Amino acid sequence: MITLKGINKTYFGAVPLHVLRDINLHIDRGELVSIMGASGSGKSTLLNILGILDNYDTGEYLLDGVLIRNLSENRAAELRNRMIGFVFQSFNLISYKDALDNVALPLFYQGVSRKKRRLMAMEQLDRLGLADRARHLPGELSGGQKQRVALARALITNPSIILADEPTGALDSKTSCEVMQIFRELNADRGMTIVIVTHDPGVGEQTNRVIRIVDGRIAPDQ
Amino acid sequence: MIDLISEIAQVLGNNKTRTALTGIAVVWGIFMLIVLLGMSNGVLNSFNEHRNSQGSNMLKVWGGITSIAWQGYKEGRRVSLDDKDIARIAADNPAQAADVSAQVYGSALTVSTPHDYTSAYYMGVYPSEQRQRSLNMKAGRFINDLDLHERRKVVVLSSKTAETLFADPGDAIGSVVKMGNIAFTVVGVYNTEWDQSIYVPFTTARVLAGGGDRIDSIVIELKNVNSEADGTEAETRTRKSLAANHAFRTDDESAVSIWNRFNQQLEMNRGMNILNIAVWVIGLFTLLSGIIGVSNIMFVSVRERTHEIGIRRAIGARPRSILSQILFESVAITTLFGYIGIFLGSAVNELIARLTEQTEFISNPRTDLNIALSVTVVLIIAGMLAGLFPALKALKVKPVEALREE
Ligand SMILES: Nc1ncnc2c1ncn2[C@@H]1O[C@H](COP(=O)(O)OP(=O)(O)O)[C@@H](O)[C@H]1O
Ligand SMILES: [Mg+2]
């Protein structure tokens, strides 16, 4: 599903920062993987490259057999829309749209009709136990509910892969467990490929494979 | 499209205060444009009506006083127009003089019927006077050639005078009025707002004035005149004819005074065009400040929503969707408030129209549908312009950086 060969990434700030060094990685379809490492080790940078939100300097990234390099903004937008679902630590919901509209938004960019998108969004919310919160604004939801809305938004386009950056970082341990439970079910029941970035070992334990990053390098398996 | 509208409605509704504040600038700009256009239309209409009420293809001539000694005469000599001038002007310039007629101004006298009396000025005129003044007959007819020829004692009254003199103005035609001591038959009544003149045949008026061949003014209706140069030529030729008859120098401006209505009209038209252009320029500049306001707000809005734009990009918005959303938002704000401005401006124009119904300077200061249409086009273009740079800025937003920003 995901193949990285010799990926390097440097941030050219005041002092150039070589964040990712010679990353080689393969993730199969249907895997539930976590990427762990200390803060600043380059986890988010890696995930952003996987999500075609950021570019890399050298190497090769194949997503489902497609070489991701020098894509036009339109092509990148389309791939993100159809293939990838994002979940962020800070939820990244649009504050003035209610849960239903937030979930339906990716379909808006696919040109799905308003009626159909609302129906699909409602189904998705229902599956995650949020049907009664559909008309609430994000500000009126708890952290766990917000993250479930974000998940519903990630799932609504039926993507091949879910990329989650510290999805439980802003949640208490109980809701963290609930969210992780959802990830596990999605992986087990629907065979969805899921990559979770975290620095929480408890989260890492619930995934099937842990990839460790130390100073921009993938640490060899113990 | 409905999606886009509801999307925009959500965004604008989310920032009601900001939207409203921006909107006021646009409302004001459009309001000014509409009111100014309305006023200039009003002035224009008034001038046009005025022009229609008095034919504009003509010269009107009065006698004057010479200011240059010439052919043995001293300066300061009074020049009185007379019958010879009528014939000569027509003969000297057949290409341009379509019709030459004359007037004799009578003194004020008492006009009476057994019912009532009034004091009025009378004027001895040719039949062409009716056309030149665009007089509208309410009843009867105007002075005709036969009246002139036979020096008939007939009179044409204004509707107001007729109302004064007759218990039932419908009885006026055929009735007798006394002008001084002389009995005249009323042959016509004309509609009027201002003019209260009493018209009698030119030849009759001359008899009343005690005979002679003195004329107070001559009107030359022009033909084949299309430009200012034509108008000036007609004027010069007329002056020459008169100079020959009355022995004054052709460049003696004060010997006769000539009112060149034709050239004046051309000048007025030019003035009207300039007025019109000036109004558009002023209005557009006022609008420009509105546009800059919208543009500023859109910049602020794009900055504030950088994070949101990042989210939208991450979940698959193409750059084009972002661009068109900002542009549409801008156009939506501009047209929405623009129409409020049009509405308010038209309301004020309507009010002014009602208040000035009796005034001469402004007539029907309303804007027509055409202007509303061109203003709509202006609004859409203005909205696009206002949104363009903010939208281009929104395009440059990189998803990763936008998402990192909180
Ligand atoms: N846009 C950027 N410009 C410069 N440095 C950056 C940028 N983004 C991240 N970094 C730096 O790169 C390093 C890795 O960042 P990140 O991938 O976010 O780490 P992690 O997610 O593992 O905490 C950090 O030191 C961070 O400060
Ligand atoms: Mg991070």
Short mmCIF file of C-alpha atoms in Angstrom, two decimals, chain A residues 11 48 53-54 73-74 77-78 80-81 86 88 90 92-98 101-102 105-106 108-109 112-114 117 153, chain B residues 2-4 6-7 10-11 14 305 307-308 310-322 325 398-400 403-404 406:
data_model
loop_
_atom_site.label_atom_id
_atom_site.label_comp_id
_atom_site.label_asym_id
_atom_site.label_seq_id
_atom_site.Cartn_x
_atom_site.Cartn_y
_atom_site.Cartn_z
CA TYR A 11 13.77 22.12 6.41
CA ASN A 48 2.45 14.77 6.14
CA LEU A 53 0.42 17.47 2.31
CA ASP A 54 4.17 18.02 2.13
CA GLU A 73 -2.07 20.73 -6.72
CA ASN A 74 -5.24 19.45 -8.35
CA ALA A 77 -6.13 17.35 -3.85
CA GLU A 78 -7.93 14.57 -5.66
CA ARG A 80 -6.12 13.25 -0.71
CA ASN A 81 -9.84 13.42 -1.21
CA PHE A 86 -6.93 12.44 8.02
CA PHE A 88 -5.52 15.22 13.73
CA SER A 90 -6.54 19.09 17.38
CA ASN A 92 -9.39 20.36 12.81
CA LEU A 93 -13.14 20.64 12.47
CA ILE A 94 -14.58 23.81 10.96
CA SER A 95 -15.96 25.68 13.93
CA TYR A 96 -19.00 27.29 12.30
CA LYS A 97 -20.23 24.12 10.63
CA ASP A 98 -22.23 21.57 12.57
CA ASP A 101 -21.76 19.57 7.56
CA ASN A 102 -18.22 18.90 8.73
CA LEU A 105 -17.51 18.43 3.44
CA PRO A 106 -15.16 15.98 1.63
CA PHE A 108 -18.82 18.52 -1.38
CA TYR A 109 -15.42 18.60 -3.03
CA VAL A 112 -21.84 14.83 -4.53
CA SER A 113 -25.33 16.31 -4.31
CA ARG A 114 -26.31 18.02 -1.11
CA ARG A 117 -24.00 13.89 1.11
CA ARG A 153 -15.22 12.91 8.13
CA ILE B 2 -27.10 26.17 -4.19
CA ASP B 3 -24.20 24.55 -2.34
CA LEU B 4 -21.97 27.49 -3.06
CA SER B 6 -25.33 28.08 1.34
CA GLU B 7 -21.59 27.72 1.89
CA GLN B 10 -22.67 30.18 6.37
CA VAL B 11 -19.37 32.04 6.19
CA ASN B 14 -20.50 33.46 10.88
CA ARG B 305 -9.28 31.42 7.89
CA HIS B 307 -6.24 27.27 9.20
CA GLU B 308 -9.68 26.52 7.80
CA GLY B 310 -5.63 24.25 5.33
CA ILE B 311 -8.31 21.86 6.59
CA ARG B 312 -10.27 22.20 3.37
CA ARG B 313 -7.16 21.55 1.31
CA ALA B 314 -6.31 18.50 3.43
CA ILE B 315 -9.70 16.94 2.84
CA GLY B 316 -9.47 17.49 -0.88
CA ALA B 317 -10.39 21.03 -1.88
CA ARG B 318 -8.74 22.00 -5.14
CA PRO B 319 -7.07 25.38 -5.33
CA ARG B 320 -9.79 26.40 -7.75
CA SER B 321 -12.53 25.68 -5.21
CA ILE B 322 -10.77 27.90 -2.68
CA GLN B 325 -15.19 30.48 -2.88
CA LYS B 398 0.25 25.65 1.88
CA PRO B 399 -1.84 22.96 3.56
CA VAL B 400 0.90 21.81 5.94
CA LEU B 403 -2.62 23.18 9.53
CA ARG B 404 0.33 23.85 11.82
CA GLU B 406 -3.63 27.53 15.26
#
